[in-house]
Coordinates of C-alpha atoms in Angstrom, one line a residue:
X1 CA -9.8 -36.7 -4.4
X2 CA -12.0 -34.3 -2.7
X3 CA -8.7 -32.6 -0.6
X4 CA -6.7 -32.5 -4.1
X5 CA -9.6 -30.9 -5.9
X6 CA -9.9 -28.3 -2.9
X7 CA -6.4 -27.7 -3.4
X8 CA -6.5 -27.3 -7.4
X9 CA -9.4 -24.6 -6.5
X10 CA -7.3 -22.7 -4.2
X11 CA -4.0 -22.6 -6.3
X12 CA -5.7 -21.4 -9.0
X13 CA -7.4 -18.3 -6.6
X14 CA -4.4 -17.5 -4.5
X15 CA -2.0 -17.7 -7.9
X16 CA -3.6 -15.9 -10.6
X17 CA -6.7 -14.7 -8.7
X18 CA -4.2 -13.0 -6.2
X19 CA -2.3 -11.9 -9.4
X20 CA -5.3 -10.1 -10.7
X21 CA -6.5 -8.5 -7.5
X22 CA -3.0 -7.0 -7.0
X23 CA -2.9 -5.7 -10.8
X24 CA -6.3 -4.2 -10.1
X25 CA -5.7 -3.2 -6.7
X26 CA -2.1 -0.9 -8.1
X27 CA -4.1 0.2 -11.1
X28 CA -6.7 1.6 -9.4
X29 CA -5.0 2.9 -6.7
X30 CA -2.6 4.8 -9.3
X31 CA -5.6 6.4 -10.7
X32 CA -6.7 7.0 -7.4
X33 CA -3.4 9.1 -7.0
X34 CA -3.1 10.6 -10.4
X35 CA -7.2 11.9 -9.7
X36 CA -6.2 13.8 -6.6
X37 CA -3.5 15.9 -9.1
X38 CA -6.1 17.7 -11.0
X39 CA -7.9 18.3 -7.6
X40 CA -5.1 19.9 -5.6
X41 CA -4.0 21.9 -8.9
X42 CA -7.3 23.5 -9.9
X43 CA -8.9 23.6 -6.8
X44 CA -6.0 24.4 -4.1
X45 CA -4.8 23.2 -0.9
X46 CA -7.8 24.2 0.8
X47 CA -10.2 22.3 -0.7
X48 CA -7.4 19.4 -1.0
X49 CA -7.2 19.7 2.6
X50 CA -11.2 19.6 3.2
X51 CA -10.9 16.5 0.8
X52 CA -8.0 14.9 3.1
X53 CA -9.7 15.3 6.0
X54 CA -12.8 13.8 5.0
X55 CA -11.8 10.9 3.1
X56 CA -10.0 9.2 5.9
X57 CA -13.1 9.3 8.0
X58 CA -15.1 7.2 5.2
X59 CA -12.3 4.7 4.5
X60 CA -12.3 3.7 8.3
X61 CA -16.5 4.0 7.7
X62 CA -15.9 1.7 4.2
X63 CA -13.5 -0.5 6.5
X64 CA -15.7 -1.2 9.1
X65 CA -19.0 -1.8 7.0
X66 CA -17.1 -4.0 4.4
X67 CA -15.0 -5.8 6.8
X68 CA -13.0 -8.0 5.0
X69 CA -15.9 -9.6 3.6
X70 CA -13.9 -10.1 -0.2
X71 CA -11.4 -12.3 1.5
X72 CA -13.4 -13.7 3.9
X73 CA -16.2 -14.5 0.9
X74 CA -13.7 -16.2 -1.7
X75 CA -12.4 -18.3 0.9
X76 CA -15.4 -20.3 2.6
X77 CA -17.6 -20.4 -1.0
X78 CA -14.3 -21.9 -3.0
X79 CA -14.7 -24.8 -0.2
X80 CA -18.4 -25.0 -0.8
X81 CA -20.0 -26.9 -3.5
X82 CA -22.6 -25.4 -5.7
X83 CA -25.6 -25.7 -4.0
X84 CA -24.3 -24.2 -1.0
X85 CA -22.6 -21.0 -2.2
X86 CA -26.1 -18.9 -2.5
X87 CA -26.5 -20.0 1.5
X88 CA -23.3 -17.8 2.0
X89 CA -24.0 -15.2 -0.4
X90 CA -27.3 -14.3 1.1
X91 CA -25.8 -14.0 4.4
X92 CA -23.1 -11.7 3.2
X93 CA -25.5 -10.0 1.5
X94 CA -27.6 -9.7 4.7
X95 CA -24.5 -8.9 7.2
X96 CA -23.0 -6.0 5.0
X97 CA -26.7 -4.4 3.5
X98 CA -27.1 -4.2 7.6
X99 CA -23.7 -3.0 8.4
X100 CA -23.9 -0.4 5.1
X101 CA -27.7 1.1 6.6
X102 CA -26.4 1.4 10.0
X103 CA -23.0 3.4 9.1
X104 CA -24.5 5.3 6.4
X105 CA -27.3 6.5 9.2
X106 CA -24.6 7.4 11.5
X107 CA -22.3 9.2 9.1
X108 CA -25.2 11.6 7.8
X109 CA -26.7 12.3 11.3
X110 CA -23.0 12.4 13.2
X111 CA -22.0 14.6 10.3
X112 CA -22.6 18.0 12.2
X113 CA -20.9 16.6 15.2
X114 CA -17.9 15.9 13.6
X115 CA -17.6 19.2 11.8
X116 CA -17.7 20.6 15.1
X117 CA -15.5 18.3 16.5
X118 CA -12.4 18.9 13.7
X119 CA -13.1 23.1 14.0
X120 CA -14.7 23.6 10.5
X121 CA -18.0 22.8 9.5
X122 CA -17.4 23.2 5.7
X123 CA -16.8 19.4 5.9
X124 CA -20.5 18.7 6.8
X125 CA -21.7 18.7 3.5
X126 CA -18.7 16.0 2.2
X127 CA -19.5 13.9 4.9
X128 CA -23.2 13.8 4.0
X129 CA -22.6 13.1 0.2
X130 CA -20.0 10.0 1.6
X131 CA -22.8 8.7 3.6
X132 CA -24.9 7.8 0.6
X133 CA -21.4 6.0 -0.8
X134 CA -21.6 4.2 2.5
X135 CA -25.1 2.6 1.4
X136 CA -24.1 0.6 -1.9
X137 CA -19.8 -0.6 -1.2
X138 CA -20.7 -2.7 1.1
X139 CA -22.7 -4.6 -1.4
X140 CA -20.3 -4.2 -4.5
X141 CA -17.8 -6.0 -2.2
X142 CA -19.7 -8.9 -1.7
X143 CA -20.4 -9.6 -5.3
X144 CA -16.7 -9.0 -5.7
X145 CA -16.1 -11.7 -3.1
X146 CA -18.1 -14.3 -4.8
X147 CA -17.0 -13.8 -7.8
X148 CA -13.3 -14.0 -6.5
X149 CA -14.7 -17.7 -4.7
X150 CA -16.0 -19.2 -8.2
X151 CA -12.8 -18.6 -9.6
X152 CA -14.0 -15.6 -11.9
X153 CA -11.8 -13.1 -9.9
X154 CA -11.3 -11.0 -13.4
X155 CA -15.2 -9.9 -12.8
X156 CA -13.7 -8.3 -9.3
X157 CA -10.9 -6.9 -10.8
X158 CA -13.1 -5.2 -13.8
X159 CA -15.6 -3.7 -11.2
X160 CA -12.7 -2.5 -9.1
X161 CA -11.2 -0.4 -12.6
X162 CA -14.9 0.4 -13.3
X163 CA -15.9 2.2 -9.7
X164 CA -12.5 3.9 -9.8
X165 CA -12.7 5.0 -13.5
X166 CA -16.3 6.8 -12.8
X167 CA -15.4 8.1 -9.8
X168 CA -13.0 10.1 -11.2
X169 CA -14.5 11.3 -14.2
X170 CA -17.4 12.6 -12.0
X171 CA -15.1 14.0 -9.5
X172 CA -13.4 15.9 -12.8
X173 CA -16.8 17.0 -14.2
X174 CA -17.9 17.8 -11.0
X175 CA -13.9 20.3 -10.6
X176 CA -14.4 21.7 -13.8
X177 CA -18.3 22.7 -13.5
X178 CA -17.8 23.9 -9.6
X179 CA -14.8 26.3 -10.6
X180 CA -16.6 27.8 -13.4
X181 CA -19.5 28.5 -11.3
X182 CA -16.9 29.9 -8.4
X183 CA -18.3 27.8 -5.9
X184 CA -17.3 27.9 -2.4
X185 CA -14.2 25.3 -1.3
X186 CA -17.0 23.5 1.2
X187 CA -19.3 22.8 -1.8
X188 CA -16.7 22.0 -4.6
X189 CA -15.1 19.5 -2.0
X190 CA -19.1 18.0 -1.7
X191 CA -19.6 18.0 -5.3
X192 CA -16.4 16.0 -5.7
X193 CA -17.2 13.6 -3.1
X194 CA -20.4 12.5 -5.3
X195 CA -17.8 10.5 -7.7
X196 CA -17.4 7.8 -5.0
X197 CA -21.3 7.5 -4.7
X198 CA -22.1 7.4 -8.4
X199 CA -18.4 4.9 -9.0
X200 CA -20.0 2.4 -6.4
X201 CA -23.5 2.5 -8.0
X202 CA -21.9 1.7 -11.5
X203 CA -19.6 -1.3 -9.9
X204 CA -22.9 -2.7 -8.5
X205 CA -25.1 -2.5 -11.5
X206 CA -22.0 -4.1 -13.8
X207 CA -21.6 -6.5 -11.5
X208 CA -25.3 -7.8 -11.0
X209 CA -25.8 -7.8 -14.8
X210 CA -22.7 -10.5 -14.6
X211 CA -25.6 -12.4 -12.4
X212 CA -24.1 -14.4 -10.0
X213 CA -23.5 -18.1 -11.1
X214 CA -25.6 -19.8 -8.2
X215 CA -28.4 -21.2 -7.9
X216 CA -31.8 -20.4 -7.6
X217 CA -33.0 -17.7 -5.0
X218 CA -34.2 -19.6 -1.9
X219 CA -35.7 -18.6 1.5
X220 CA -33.1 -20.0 4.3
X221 CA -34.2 -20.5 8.1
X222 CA -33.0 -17.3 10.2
X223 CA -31.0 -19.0 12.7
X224 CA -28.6 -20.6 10.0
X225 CA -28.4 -17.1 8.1
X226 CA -26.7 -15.7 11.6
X227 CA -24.6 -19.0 12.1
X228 CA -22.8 -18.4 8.1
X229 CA -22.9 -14.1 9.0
X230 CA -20.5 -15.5 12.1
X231 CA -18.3 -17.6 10.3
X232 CA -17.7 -15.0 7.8
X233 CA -17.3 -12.3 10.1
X234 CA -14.9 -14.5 12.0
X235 CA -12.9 -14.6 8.8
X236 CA -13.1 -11.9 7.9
X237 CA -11.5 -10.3 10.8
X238 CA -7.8 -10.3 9.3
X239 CA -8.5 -8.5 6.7
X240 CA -10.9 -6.4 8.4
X241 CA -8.2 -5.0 10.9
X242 CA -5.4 -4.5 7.7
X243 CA -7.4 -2.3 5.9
X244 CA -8.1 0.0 8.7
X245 CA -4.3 0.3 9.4
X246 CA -3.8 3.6 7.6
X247 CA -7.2 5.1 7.8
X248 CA -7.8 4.9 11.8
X249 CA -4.3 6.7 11.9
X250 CA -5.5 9.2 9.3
X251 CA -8.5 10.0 10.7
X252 CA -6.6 10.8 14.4
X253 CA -5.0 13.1 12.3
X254 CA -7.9 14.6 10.6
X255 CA -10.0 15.2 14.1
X256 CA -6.5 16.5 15.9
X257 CA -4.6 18.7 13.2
X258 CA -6.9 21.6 12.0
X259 CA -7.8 22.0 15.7
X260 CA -4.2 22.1 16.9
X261 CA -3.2 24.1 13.8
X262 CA -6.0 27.2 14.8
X263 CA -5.3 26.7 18.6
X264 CA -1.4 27.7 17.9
X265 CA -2.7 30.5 16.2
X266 CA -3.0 29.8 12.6
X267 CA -5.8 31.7 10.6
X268 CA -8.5 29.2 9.9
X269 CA -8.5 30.2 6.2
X270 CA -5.2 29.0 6.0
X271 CA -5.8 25.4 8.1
X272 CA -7.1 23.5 5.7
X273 CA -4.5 24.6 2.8
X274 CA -1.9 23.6 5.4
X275 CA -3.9 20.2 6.3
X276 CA -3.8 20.0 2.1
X277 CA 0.2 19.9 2.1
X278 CA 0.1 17.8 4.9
X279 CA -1.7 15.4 2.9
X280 CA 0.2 15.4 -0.4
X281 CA 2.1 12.1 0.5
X282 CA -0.8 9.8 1.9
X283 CA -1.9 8.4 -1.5
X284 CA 1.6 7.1 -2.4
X285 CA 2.0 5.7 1.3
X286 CA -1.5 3.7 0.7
X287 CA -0.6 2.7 -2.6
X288 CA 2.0 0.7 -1.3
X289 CA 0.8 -0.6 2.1
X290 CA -3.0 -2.0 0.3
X291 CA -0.9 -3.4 -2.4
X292 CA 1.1 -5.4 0.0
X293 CA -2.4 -6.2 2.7
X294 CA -4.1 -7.7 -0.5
X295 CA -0.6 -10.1 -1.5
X296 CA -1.7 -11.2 2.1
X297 CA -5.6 -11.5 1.5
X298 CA -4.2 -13.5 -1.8
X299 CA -2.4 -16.0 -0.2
X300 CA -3.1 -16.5 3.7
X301 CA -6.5 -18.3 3.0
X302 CA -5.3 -21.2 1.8
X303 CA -2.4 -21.2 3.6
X304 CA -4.0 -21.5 6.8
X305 CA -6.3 -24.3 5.8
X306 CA -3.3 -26.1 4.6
X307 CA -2.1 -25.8 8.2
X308 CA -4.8 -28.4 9.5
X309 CA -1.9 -30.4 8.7
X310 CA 0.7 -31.3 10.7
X311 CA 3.8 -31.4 8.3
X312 CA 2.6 -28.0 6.8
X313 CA 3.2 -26.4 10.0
X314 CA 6.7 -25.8 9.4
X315 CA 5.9 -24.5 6.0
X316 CA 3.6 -21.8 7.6
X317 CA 5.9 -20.3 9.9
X318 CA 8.4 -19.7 7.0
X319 CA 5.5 -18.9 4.7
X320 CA 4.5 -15.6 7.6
X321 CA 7.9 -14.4 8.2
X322 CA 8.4 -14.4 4.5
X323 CA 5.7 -12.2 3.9
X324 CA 6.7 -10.2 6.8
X325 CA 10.5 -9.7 5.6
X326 CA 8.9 -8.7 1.9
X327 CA 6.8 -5.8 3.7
X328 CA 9.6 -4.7 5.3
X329 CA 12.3 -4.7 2.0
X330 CA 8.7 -3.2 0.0
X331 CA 8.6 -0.3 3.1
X332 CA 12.2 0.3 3.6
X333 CA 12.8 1.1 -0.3
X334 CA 9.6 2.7 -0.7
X335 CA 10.5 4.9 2.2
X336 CA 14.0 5.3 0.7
X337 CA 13.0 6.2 -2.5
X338 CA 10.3 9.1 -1.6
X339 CA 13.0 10.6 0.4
X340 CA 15.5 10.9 -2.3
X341 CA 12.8 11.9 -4.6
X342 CA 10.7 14.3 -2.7
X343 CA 11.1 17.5 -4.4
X344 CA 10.9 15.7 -7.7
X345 CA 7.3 14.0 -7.0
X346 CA 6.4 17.1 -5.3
X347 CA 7.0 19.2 -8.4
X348 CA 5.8 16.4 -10.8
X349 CA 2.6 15.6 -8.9
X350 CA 1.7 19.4 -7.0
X351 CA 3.8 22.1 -9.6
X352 CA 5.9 23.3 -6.3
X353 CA 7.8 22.0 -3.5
X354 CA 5.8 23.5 -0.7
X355 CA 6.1 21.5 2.5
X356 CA 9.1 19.5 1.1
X357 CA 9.8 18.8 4.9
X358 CA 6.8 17.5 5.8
X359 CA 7.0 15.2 2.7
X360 CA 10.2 14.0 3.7
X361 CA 9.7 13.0 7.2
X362 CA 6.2 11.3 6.3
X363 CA 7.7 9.0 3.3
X364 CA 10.0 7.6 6.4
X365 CA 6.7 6.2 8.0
X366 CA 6.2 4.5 5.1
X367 CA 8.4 1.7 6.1
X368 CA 6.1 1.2 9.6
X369 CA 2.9 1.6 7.8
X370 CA 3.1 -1.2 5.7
X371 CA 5.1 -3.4 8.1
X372 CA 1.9 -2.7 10.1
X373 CA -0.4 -2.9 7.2
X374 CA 0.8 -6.5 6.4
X375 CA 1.4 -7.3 10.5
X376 CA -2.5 -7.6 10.6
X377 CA -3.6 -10.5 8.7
X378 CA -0.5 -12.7 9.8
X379 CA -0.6 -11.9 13.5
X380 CA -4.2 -13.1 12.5
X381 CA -3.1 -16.0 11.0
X382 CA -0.2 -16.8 13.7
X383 CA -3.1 -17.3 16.3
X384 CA -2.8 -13.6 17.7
X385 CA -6.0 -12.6 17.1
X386 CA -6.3 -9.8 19.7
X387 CA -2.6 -8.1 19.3
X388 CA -3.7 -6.4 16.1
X389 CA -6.2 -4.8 17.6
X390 CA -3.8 -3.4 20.7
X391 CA -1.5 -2.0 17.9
X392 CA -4.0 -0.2 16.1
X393 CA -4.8 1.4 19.6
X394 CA -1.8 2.0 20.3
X395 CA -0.2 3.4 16.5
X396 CA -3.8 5.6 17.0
X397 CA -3.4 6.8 20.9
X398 CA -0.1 7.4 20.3
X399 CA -0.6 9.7 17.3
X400 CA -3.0 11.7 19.3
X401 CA -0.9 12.3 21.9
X402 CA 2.2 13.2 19.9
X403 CA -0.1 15.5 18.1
X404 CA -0.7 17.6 20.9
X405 CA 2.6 18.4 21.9
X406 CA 4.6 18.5 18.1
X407 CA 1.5 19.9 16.3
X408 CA 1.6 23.3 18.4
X409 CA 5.7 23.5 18.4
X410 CA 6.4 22.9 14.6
X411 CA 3.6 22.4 12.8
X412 CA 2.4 19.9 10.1
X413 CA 6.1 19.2 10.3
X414 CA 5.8 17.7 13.7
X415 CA 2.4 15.7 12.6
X416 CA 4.7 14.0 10.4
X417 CA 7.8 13.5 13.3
X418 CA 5.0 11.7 15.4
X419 CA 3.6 9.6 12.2
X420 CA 6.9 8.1 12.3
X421 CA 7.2 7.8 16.7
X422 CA 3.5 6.5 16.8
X423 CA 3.6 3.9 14.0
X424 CA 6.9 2.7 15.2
X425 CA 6.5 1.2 18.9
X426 CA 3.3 -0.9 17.2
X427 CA 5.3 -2.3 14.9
X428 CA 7.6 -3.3 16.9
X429 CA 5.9 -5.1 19.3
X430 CA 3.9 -6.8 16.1
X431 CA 7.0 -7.8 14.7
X432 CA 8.9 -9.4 18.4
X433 CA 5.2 -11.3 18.5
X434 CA 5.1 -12.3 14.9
X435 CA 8.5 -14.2 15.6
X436 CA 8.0 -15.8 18.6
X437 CA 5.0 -17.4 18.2
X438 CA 6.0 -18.5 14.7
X439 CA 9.2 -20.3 16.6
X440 CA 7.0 -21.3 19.7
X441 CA 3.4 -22.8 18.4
X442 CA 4.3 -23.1 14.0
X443 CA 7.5 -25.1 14.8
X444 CA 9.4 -22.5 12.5
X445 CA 12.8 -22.1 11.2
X446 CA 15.4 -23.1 13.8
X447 CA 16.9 -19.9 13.6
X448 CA 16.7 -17.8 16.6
X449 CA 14.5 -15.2 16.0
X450 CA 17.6 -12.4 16.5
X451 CA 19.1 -13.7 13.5
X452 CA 15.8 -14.0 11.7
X453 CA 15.2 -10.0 12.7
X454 CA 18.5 -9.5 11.3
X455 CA 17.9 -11.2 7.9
X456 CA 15.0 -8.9 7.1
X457 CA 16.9 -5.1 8.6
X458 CA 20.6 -5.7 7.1
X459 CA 19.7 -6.6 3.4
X460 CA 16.9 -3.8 3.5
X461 CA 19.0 -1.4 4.5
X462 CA 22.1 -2.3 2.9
X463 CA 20.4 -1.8 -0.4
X464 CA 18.1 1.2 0.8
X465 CA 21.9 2.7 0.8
X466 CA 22.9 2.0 -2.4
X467 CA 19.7 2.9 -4.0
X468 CA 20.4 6.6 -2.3
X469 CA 23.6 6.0 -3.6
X470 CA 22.4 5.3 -7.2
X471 CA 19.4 8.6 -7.0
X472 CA 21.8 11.2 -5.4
X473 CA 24.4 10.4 -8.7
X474 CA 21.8 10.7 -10.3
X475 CA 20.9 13.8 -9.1
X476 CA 23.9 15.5 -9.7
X477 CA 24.2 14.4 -13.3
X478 CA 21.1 15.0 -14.5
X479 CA 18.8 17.7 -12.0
X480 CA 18.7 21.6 -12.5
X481 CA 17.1 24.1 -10.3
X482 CA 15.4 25.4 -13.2
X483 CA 13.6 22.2 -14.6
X484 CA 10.0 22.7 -15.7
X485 CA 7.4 20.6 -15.1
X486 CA 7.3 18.3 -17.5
X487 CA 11.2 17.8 -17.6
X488 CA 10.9 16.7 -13.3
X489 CA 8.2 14.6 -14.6
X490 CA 10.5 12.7 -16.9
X491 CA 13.7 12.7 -14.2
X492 CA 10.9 11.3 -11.6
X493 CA 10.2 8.2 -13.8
X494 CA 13.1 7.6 -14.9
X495 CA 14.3 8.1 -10.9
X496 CA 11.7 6.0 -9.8
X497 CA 12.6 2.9 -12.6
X498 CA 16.5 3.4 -11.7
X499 CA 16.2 3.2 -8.4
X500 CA 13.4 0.3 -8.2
X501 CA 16.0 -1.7 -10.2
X502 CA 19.1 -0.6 -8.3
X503 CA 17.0 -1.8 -4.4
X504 CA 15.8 -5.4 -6.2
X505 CA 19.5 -6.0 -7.6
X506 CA 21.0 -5.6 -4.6
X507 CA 18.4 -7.2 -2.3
X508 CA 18.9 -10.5 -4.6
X509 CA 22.6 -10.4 -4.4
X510 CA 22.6 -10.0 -0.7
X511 CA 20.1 -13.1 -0.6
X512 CA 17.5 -10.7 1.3
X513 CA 15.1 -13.4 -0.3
X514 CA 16.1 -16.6 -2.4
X515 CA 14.5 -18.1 -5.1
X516 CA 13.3 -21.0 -2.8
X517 CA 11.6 -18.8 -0.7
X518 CA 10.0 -17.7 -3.1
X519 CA 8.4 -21.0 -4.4
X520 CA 6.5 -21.1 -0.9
X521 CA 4.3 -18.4 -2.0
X522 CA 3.0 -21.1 -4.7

């Protein structure tokens, strides 16, 4: 009775509790895009750039300090019973109040360093003004992990729409107030930065006012406050290294570009408005790759504990190479589709097509980053702990060095040729792993892991080509080189809905995924 009710519990978090976290995950994450419009358009590429450059390095910050503690949170406390879940909260509280002091510190004293680091010191201020958002998401995330463990994960998606909503109304009072003052792009790009503070400050006094539903404060013995900070930190781990996937990679970019950019000879007044068109892409990339690393938060908790059991084993295997094969159809026609549409989104998002290019070469590194993005947590679950770790130095050293010699040579163009080279030998290797070890220690499918390989690339990009098919027809019937604005905007969406149907059509007919696979996510 106890294992069924455990069950019950989990079903009901990994099914609709994963179902809200993704909702609120996209919605927030489209508002997170759709904020940075108003930004780049009022305020330029320059201060777009400074805002690019910045943001990355508190994400990997935010990363590190939260560390999958959400994840890691809702899975031990929905195995607890009542009187044990305020142990575990108070030591999550604890771990990430410590981790959030000590990173906060470090951002606003290391601030200075970086600026001089990167080649522009107009970021300082930014940084600073991130640091004191460094002090409270730590602790918004671990009320949104409780709450996710008691079953209430609507309270974590609320918060999440709730941070992101006042972050961007400050960041837009913050534009509009800045510009009419003519402030300087380093202190419009600080002033903006102060949304993220204030957004995380709101989540955390909404969410406290929910009050926990736990019992009584107590006082716990030390020793057993560490013991619960391990296991959580030892579960949180896969989460941890997935949400760092596209920031550590960002930030690379943000500490080599504007250097190599000036070094070539560029005018540093025109760095960061170049970094800015670099940049125009990264939100949509994100967008897709944290949408698919939280499907994977949502489901690989349970599934993991279900693997104590022996005749679940050979439901695991399938269960991580089916995730993996839906991060690579979600990448390839992701990747597909900002291709095709590039100059549309462009003009839609940004009112020109400047760096079209660039654009184009980085949406093909969408495919890798969230085949990478979704690699973490199973390689994690697979009994690979260390690998991700390797690929994330390896995606990251070998950004840095591709840097230096395509950055000089052709520009942000060649930033974006060794995105695609760097992200592309880790994942790789991740994915050769991911299938062997599901074959050799999970007892998977009896396939051999060619043919496996081969059922995830041929359906992909099979209907990757018909969906080009399907836009470029498009294109010709219904795009003008004289389109406004608004009429790109409407050809975009409509774009974006054909060609969304067209890829999931085709990938069903092909039997890229079957409607028994799909019953194993349950």
């Amino acid at each position: 009775m106890i294992g069924l009710s455990i069950q019950k519990r989990w079903l009901k978090l990994s099914g609709y509790g994963a179902l809200w976290l993704t909702a609120a995950t996209l919605l927030t994450k489209l508002i997170g895009v759709l904020q940075k419009i108003p930004l780049q358009n009022l305020a330029g590429d320059a201060v777009f750039g400074i805002y690019n450059v910045v943001y990355p390095i508190y994400q990997l910050m935010m990363a590190l300090a939260i560390a999958g503690i959400p994840t890691a949170l809702a899975t031990y406390i929905a195995l607890l019973r009542p009187d044990e879940r305020q142990r575990t909260f108070q030591a999550a509280l604890y771990m990430s109040g410590a981790a959030a002091l000590l990173l906060a510190i470090a951002a606003y004293w290391s601030a200075p360093l970086i600026g001089r680091w990167i080649g522009h010191e107009e970021i300082v201020s930014s940084l600073r003004v991130l640091a004191a958002a460094l002090l409270f998401t730590p602790i918004v995330a671990v009320y949104r992990g409780y709450y996710q463990g008691i079953e209430d994960a609507r309270s974590s998606s609320w918060s999440q729409l709730l941070e992101q909503l006042v972050r961007v109304a400050c960041m837009v009072l913050a534009l509009m107030f800045g510009l009419a003052q003519h402030w300087s792009e380093g202190v419009l790009a600080a002033a903006v930065m102060w949304g993220s503070a204030v957004g995380a400050i709101a989540a955390l006094f909404w969410l406290w006012l929910r009050k926990p539903k736990a019992a009584a404060k107590t006082d716990y013995p030390f020793m057993q406050i560490v013991a619960e900070s391990r296991r959580l930190f030892t579960m949180a781990l896969p989460a941890a290294l997935a949400a760092i996937v596209v920031p550590i990679v960002a930030v690379v970019d943000a500490f080599s570009i504007p250097r190599l950019l000036e070094t070539a000879g560029m005018q540093a007044s025109d760095v960061m408005a170049q970094y800015g068109i670099y940049s125009r892409i990264q939100p949509l990339i994100q967008l897709v790759s944290m949408i698919l690393a939280a499907l994977a938060a949502g489901f690989l908790p349970r599934w993991i504990k279900q693997n104590q059991d022996q005749r679940e084993k050979v439901l695991l295997g399938k269960r991580l190479l089916l995730l993996h094969r839906l991060a690579w159809m979600a990448g390839c026609g992701a990747a597909v589709g900002l291709y095709m549409l590039a100059e549309p989104i462009n003009m839609m998002l940004y009112k020109d097509a400047v760096g079209i290019e660039t654009f184009r070469w980085l949406s093909l590194s969408t495919l890798m980053s969230c085949v990478l993005a979704m690699q973490a947590p199973l390689l994690q679950g697979a009994g690979l702990s260390r690998l991700p770790i390797w690929l994330l130095i390896i995606a990251a050293g070998g950004k840095a060095v591709l840097n230096s010699w395509l950055v000089p040579i052709y520009g942000i163009t060649g930033a974006a040729i060794a995105a695609n080279l760097s992200l592309l030998v880790p994942a790789s290797i991740g994915a050769v792993a991911l299938y062997a070890v599901v074959k050799r220690n999970l007892k998977g499918p009896e396939k051999t892991s060619n043919f496996l390989l081969l059922r995830s690339i041929v359906p992909s990009v099979f209907a990757g080509g018909v969906m080009a098919l399907a836009l470029y027809i498009l294109e010709l019937i219904w795009l003008q080189a004289d389109m406004g604005r608004m009429e790109m905007t409407l050809y975009t969406l409509i774009a974006v809905l054909v060609g969304a149907l067209v890829y999931s059509l085709t990938v069903w007919t092909v039997r890229g995924v079957t409607k028994q696979e799909l019953t194993w996510l349950g």
